[in-house]
mmCIF file of C-alpha atoms in Angstrom:
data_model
loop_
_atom_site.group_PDB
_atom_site.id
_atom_site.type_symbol
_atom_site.label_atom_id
_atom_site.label_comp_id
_atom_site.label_asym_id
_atom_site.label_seq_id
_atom_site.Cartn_x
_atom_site.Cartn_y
_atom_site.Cartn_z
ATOM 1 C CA UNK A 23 30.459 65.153 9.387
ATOM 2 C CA UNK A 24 27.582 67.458 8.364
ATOM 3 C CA UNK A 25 24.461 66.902 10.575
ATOM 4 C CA UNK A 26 21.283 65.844 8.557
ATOM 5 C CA UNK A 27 18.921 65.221 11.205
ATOM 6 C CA UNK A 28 18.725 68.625 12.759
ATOM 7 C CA UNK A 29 17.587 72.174 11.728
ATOM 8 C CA UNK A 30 17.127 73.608 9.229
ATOM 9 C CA UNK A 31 16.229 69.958 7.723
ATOM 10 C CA UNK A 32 13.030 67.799 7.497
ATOM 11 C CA UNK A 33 13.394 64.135 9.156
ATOM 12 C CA UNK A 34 12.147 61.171 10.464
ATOM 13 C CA UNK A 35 12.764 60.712 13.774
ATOM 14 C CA UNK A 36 9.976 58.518 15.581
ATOM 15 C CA UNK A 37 7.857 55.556 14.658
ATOM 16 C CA UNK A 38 4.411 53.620 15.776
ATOM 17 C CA UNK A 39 4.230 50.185 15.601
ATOM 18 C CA UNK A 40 1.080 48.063 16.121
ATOM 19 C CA UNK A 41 2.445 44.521 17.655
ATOM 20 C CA UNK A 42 0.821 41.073 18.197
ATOM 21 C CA UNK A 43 2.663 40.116 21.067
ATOM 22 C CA UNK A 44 3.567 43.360 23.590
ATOM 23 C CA UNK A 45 6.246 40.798 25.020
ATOM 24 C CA UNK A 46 7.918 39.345 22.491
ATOM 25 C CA UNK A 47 8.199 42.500 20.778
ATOM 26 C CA UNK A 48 9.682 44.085 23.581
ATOM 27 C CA UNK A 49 11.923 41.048 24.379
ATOM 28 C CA UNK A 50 13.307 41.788 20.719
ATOM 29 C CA UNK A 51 13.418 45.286 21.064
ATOM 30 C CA UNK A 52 15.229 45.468 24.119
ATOM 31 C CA UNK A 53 17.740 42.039 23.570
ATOM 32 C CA UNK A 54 18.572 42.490 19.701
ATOM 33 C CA UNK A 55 17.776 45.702 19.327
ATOM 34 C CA UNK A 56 19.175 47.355 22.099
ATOM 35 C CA UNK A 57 16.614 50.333 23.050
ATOM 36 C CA UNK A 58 15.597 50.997 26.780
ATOM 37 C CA UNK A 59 12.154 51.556 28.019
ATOM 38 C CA UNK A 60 11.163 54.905 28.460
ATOM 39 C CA UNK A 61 7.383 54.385 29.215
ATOM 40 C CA UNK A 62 5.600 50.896 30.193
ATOM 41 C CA UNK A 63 1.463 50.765 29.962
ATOM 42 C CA UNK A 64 -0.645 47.891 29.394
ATOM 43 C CA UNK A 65 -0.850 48.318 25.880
ATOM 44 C CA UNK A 66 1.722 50.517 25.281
ATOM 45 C CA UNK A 67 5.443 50.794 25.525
ATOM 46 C CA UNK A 68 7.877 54.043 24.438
ATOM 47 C CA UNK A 69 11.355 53.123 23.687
ATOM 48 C CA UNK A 70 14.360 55.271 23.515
ATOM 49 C CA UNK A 71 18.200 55.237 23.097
ATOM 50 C CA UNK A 72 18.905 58.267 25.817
ATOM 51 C CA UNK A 73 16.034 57.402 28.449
ATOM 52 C CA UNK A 74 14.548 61.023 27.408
ATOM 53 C CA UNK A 75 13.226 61.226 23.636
ATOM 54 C CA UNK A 76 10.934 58.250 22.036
ATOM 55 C CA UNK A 77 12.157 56.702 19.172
ATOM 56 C CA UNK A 78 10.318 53.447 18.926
ATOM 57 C CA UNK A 79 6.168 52.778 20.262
ATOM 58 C CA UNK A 80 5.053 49.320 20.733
ATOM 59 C CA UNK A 81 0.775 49.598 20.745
ATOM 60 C CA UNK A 82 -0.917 46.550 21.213
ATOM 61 C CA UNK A 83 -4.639 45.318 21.035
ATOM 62 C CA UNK A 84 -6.055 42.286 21.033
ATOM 63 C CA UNK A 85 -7.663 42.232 17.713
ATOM 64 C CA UNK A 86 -4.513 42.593 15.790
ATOM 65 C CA UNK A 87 -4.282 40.366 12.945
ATOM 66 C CA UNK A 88 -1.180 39.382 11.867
ATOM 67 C CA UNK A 89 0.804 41.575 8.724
ATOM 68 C CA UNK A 90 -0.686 40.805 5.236
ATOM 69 C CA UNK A 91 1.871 40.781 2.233
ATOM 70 C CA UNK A 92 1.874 42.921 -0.752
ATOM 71 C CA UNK A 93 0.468 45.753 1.101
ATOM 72 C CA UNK A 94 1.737 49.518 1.286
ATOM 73 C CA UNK A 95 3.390 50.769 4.753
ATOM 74 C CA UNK A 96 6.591 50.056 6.294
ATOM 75 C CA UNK A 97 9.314 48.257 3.868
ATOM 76 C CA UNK A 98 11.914 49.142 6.575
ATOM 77 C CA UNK A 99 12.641 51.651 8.904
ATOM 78 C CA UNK A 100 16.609 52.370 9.174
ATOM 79 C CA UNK A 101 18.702 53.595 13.015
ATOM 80 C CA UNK A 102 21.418 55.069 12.153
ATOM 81 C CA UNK A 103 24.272 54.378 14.484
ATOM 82 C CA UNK A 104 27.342 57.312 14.816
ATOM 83 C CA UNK A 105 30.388 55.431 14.646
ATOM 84 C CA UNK A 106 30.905 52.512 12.231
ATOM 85 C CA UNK A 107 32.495 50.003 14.388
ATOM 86 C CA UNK A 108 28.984 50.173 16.699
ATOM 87 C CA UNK A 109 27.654 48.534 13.644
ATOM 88 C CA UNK A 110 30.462 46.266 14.027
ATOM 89 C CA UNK A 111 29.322 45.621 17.598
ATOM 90 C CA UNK A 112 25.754 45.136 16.386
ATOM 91 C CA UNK A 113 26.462 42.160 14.080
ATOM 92 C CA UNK A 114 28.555 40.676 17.085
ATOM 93 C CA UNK A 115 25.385 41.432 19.188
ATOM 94 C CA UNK A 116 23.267 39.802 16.415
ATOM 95 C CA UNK A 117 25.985 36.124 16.101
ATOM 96 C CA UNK A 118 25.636 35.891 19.523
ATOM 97 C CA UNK A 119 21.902 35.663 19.789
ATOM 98 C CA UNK A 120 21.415 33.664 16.495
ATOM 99 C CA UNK A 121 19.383 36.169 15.337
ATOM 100 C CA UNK A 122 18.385 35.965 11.941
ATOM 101 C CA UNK A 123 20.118 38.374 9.072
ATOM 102 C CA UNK A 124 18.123 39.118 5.952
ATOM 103 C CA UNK A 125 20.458 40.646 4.347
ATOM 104 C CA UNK A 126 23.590 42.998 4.085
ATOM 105 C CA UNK A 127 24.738 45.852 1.555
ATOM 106 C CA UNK A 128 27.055 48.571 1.091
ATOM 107 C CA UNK A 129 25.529 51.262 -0.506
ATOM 108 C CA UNK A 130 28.404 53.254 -1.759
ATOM 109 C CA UNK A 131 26.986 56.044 0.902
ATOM 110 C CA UNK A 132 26.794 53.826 4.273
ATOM 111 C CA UNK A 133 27.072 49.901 5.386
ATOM 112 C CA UNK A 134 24.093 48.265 6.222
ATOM 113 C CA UNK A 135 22.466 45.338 8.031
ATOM 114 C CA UNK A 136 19.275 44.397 7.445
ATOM 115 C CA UNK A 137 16.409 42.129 9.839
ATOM 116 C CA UNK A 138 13.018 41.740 10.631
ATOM 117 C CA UNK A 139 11.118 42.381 14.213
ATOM 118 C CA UNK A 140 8.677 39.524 15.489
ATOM 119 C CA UNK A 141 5.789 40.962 13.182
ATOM 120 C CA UNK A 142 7.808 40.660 10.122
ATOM 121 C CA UNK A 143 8.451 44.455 9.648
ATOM 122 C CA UNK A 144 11.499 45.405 8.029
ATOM 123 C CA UNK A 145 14.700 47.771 10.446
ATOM 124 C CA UNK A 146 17.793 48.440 8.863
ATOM 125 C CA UNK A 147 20.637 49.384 11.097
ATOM 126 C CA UNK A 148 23.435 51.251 8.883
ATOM 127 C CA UNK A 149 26.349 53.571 9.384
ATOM 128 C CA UNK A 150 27.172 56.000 7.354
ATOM 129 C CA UNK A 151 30.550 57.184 5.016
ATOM 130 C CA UNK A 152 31.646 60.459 5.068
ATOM 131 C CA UNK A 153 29.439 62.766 3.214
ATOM 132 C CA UNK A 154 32.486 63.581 0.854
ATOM 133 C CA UNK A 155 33.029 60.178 -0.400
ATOM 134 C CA UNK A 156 29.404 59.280 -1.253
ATOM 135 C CA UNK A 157 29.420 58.383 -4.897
ATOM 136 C CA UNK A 158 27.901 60.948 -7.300
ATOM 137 C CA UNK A 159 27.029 60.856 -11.230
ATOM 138 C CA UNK A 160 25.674 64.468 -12.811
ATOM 139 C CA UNK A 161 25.962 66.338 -9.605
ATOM 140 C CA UNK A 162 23.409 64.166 -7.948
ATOM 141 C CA UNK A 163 24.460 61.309 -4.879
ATOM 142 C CA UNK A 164 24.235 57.744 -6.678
ATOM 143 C CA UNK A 165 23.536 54.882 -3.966
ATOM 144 C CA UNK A 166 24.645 51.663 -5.093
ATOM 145 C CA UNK A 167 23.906 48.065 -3.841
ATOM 146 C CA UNK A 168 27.271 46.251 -3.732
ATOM 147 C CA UNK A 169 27.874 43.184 -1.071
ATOM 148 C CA UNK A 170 28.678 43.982 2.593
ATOM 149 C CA UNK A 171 32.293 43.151 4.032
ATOM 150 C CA UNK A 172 30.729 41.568 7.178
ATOM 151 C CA UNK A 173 34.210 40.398 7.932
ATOM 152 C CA UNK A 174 35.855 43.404 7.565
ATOM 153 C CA UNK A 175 33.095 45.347 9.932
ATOM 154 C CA UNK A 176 33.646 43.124 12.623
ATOM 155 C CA UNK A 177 37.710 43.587 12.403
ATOM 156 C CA UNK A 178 36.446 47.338 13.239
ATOM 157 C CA UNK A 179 35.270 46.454 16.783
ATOM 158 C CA UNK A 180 38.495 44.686 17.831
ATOM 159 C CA UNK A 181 37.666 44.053 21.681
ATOM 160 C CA UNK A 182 34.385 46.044 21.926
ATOM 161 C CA UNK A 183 31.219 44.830 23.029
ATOM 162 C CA UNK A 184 27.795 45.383 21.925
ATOM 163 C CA UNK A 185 26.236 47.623 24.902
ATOM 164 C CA UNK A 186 22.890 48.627 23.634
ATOM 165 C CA UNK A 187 21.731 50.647 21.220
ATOM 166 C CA UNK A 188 24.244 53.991 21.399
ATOM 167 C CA UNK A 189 22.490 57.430 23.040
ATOM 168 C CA UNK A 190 23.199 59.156 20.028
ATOM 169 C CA UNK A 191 21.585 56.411 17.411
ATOM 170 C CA UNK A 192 18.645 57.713 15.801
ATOM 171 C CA UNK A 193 16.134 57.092 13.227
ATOM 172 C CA UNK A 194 18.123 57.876 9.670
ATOM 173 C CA UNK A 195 15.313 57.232 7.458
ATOM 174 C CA UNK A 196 12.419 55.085 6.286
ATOM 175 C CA UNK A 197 10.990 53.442 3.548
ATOM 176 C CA UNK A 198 7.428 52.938 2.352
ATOM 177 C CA UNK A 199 5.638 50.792 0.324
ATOM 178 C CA UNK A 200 2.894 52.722 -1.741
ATOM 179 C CA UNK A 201 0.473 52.424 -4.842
ATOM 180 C CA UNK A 202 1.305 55.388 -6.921
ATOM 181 C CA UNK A 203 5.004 56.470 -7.350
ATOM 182 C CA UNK A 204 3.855 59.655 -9.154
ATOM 183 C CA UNK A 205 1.235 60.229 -6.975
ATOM 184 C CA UNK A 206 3.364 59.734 -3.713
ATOM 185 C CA UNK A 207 6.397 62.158 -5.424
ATOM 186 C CA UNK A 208 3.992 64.595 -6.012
ATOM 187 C CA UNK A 209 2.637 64.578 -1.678
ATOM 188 C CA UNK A 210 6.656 64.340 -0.566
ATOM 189 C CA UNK A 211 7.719 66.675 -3.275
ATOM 190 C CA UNK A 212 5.659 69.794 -3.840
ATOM 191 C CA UNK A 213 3.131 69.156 -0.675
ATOM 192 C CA UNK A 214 5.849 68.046 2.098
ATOM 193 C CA UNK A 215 8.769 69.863 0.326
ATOM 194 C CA UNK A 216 11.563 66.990 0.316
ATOM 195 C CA UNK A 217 13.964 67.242 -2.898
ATOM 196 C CA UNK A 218 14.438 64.275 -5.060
ATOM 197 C CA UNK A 219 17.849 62.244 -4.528
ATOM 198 C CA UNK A 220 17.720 59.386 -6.922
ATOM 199 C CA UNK A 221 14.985 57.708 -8.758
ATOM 200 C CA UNK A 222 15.620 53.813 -9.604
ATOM 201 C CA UNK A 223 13.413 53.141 -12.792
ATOM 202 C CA UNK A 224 10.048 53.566 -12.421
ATOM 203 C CA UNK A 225 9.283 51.847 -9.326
ATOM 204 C CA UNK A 226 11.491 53.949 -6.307
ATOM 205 C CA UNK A 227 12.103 56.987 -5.596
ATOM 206 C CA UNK A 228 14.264 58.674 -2.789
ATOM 207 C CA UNK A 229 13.993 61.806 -0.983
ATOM 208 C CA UNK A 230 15.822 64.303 1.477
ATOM 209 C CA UNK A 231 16.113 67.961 2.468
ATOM 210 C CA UNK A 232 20.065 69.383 3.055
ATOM 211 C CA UNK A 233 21.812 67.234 0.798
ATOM 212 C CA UNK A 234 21.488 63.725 2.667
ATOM 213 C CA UNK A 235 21.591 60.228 0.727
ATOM 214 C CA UNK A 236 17.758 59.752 2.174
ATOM 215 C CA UNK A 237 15.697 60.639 4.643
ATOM 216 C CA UNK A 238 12.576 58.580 2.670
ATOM 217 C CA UNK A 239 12.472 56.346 0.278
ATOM 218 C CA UNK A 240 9.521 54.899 -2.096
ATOM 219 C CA UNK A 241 9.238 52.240 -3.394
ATOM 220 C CA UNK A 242 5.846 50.066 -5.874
ATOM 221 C CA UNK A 243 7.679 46.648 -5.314
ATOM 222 C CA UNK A 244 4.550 45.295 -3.474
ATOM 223 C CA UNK A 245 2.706 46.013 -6.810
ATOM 224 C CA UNK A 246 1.455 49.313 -8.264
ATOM 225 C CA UNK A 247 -1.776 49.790 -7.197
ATOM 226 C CA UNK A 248 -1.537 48.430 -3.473
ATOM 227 C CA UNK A 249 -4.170 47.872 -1.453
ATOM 228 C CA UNK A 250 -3.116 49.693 2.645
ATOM 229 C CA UNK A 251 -3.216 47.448 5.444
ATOM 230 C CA UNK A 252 -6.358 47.367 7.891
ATOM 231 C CA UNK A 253 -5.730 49.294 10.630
ATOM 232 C CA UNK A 254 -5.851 46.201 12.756
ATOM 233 C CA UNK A 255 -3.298 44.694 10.976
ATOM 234 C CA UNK A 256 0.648 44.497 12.839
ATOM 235 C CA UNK A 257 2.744 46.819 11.041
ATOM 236 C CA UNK A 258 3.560 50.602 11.091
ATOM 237 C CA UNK A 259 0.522 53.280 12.692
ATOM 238 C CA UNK A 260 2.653 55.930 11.919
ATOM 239 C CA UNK A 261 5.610 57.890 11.507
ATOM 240 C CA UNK A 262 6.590 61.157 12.345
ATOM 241 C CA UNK A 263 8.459 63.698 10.791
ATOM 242 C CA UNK A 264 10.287 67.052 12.148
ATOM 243 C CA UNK A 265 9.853 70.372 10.652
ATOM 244 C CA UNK A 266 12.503 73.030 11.430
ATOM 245 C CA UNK A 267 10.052 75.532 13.056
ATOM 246 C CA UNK A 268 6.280 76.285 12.992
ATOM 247 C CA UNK A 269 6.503 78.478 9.624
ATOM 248 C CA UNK A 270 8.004 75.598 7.547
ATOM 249 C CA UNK A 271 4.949 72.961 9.158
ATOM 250 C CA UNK A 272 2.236 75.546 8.360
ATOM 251 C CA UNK A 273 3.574 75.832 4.741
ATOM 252 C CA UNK A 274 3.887 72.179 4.132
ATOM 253 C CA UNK A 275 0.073 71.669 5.668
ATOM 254 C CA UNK A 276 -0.987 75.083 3.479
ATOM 255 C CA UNK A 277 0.876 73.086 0.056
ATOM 256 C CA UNK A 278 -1.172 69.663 1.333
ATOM 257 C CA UNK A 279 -4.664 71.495 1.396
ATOM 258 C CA UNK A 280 -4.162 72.966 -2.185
ATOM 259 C CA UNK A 281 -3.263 69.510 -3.266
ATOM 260 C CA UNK A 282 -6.461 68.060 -1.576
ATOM 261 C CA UNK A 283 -4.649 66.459 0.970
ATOM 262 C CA UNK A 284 -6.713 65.625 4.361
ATOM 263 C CA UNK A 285 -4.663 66.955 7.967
ATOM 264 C CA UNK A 286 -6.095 66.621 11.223
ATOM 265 C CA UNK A 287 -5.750 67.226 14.293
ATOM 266 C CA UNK A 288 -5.920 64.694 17.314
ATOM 267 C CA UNK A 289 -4.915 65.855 21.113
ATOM 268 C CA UNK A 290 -2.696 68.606 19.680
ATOM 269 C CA UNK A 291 -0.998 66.662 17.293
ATOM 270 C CA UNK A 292 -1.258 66.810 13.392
ATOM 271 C CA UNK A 293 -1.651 63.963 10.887
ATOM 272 C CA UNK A 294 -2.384 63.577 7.383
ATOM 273 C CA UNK A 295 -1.958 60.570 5.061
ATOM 274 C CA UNK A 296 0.303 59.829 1.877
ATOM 275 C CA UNK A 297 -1.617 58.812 -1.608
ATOM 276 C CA UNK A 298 -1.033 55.266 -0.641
ATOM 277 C CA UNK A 299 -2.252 55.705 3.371
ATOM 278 C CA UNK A 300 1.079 55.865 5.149
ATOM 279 C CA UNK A 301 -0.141 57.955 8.494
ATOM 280 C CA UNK A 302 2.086 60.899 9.342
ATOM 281 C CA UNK A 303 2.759 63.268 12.223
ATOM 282 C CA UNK A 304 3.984 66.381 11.740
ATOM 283 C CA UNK A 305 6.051 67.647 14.358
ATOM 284 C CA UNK A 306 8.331 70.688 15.317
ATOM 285 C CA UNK A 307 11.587 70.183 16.382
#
């Protein structure tokens, strides 16, 4: 199976989340979701799959106000597990705990389970198919939203046990609310330099480098013209995605500038923001 979340490719791989309750979230995040602390401060917790690389950060502050709806930022973030029956082994994970489904779909290019964390914000854990067996129509990959065999998943774990999230899990993509489809197409597009996969009507869009199914997706269903959330509010702080090497960064942050995008620079890291104020770090692998 072709690797999509490695060089030479552009990818999500971490994300920031701004809690209301540090415990609860990590109670979640550790029981359901199955990640192990990397690093524990008072406000402040790094979670990780492999004890060595951050995928998940808990920040909390007192003044947090609870996640306002209809707003642009995180619609979900997806971990993308290797094998399909540890999917399998998730939903036994998920019976056993009476945790709360939202919803379930196979997408003619991967299986998928879908929940919310304490604060309401949207993870989708999914395996993929095959690359060769993902649906196409004109050349171009055609994700579909059929219903998910959830009884035919579980048959896949026979005996095995949900242990955790698995070391080689990882962040497969995200999706964004934002204001401006054409706006936000134009940043990932011909600023960021992410190819278009599919576009569903006029109201989402999904994107990838190397051929993937998606390694973002956009979408206007909180309402075209969507106010961000306060940056006090629970919900995403940011996400981060991985350039291939310093030349293709400094390109991407050259094509931002002409486009009067903002990047900045805080304690050696760079940021900038999409049209509809979705914060993003731009990282080397």
């Amino acid at each position: 199976m072709k690797n999509f979340h490695d060089k030479p490719n552009k990818y999500v791989d971490q994300i920031s989340l701004r809690v209301r309750d540090l415990e609860e979230s990590l109670e979640f995040y550790t029981e359901i979701m199955g990640f192990k602390i990397l690093e524990e401060k008072k406000n402040k917790v790094r979670l990780s799959v492999n004890n060595s690389t951050p995928i998940v950060t808990l920040v909390y502050s007192e003044d947090i106000i609870e996640k306002i709806p209809n707003r642009t930022g995180l619609y979900h973030y997806a971990m993308l597990m290797p094998k399909r029956y540890q999917l399998g082994t998730f939903l036994k994970n998920l019976r056993e705990k009476n945790y709360d489904i939202t919803g379930g779909a196979d997408h003619g290019v991967s299986e998928a389970i879908y929940i919310k964390d304490p604060d309401g914000n949207g993870i989708e854990i999914y395996s993929d198919y095959k690359s060769s067996e993902w649906p196409q129509s004109n050349g171009q990959i055609e994700m579909i939203t059929d219903p998910l065999d959830y009884k035919e998943l579980l048959s896949e774990t026979g005996d095995k046990k949900w242990n955790g999230m698995p070391e080689k899990a990882k962040i497969g993509h995200i999706h964004l609310h934002v204001s401006d489809l054409e706006k936000s197409e134009k940043f990932y597009v011909q600023g960021l330099g992410f190819n278009i996969i599919q576009k569903l009507g006029g109201s989402a869009l999904f994107l990838s480098t190397g051929g993937y199914h998606h390694h973002i997706g956009l979408n206007t269903w909180n309402g075209v013209g969507a106010a961000p959330l306060p940056e006090n509010a629970a919900g995403m702080e940011y996400y981060t995605i991985k350039f291939p090497d310093q030349e293709s960064r400094s390109e991407s942050i050259e094509n931002l500038k002409q486009l009067g995008y903002q990047v900045r620079e805080e304690d050696n890291d760079i940021f900038t923001e999409d049209p509809a104020a979705n914060s993003i770090k731009l990282d080397i692998d």
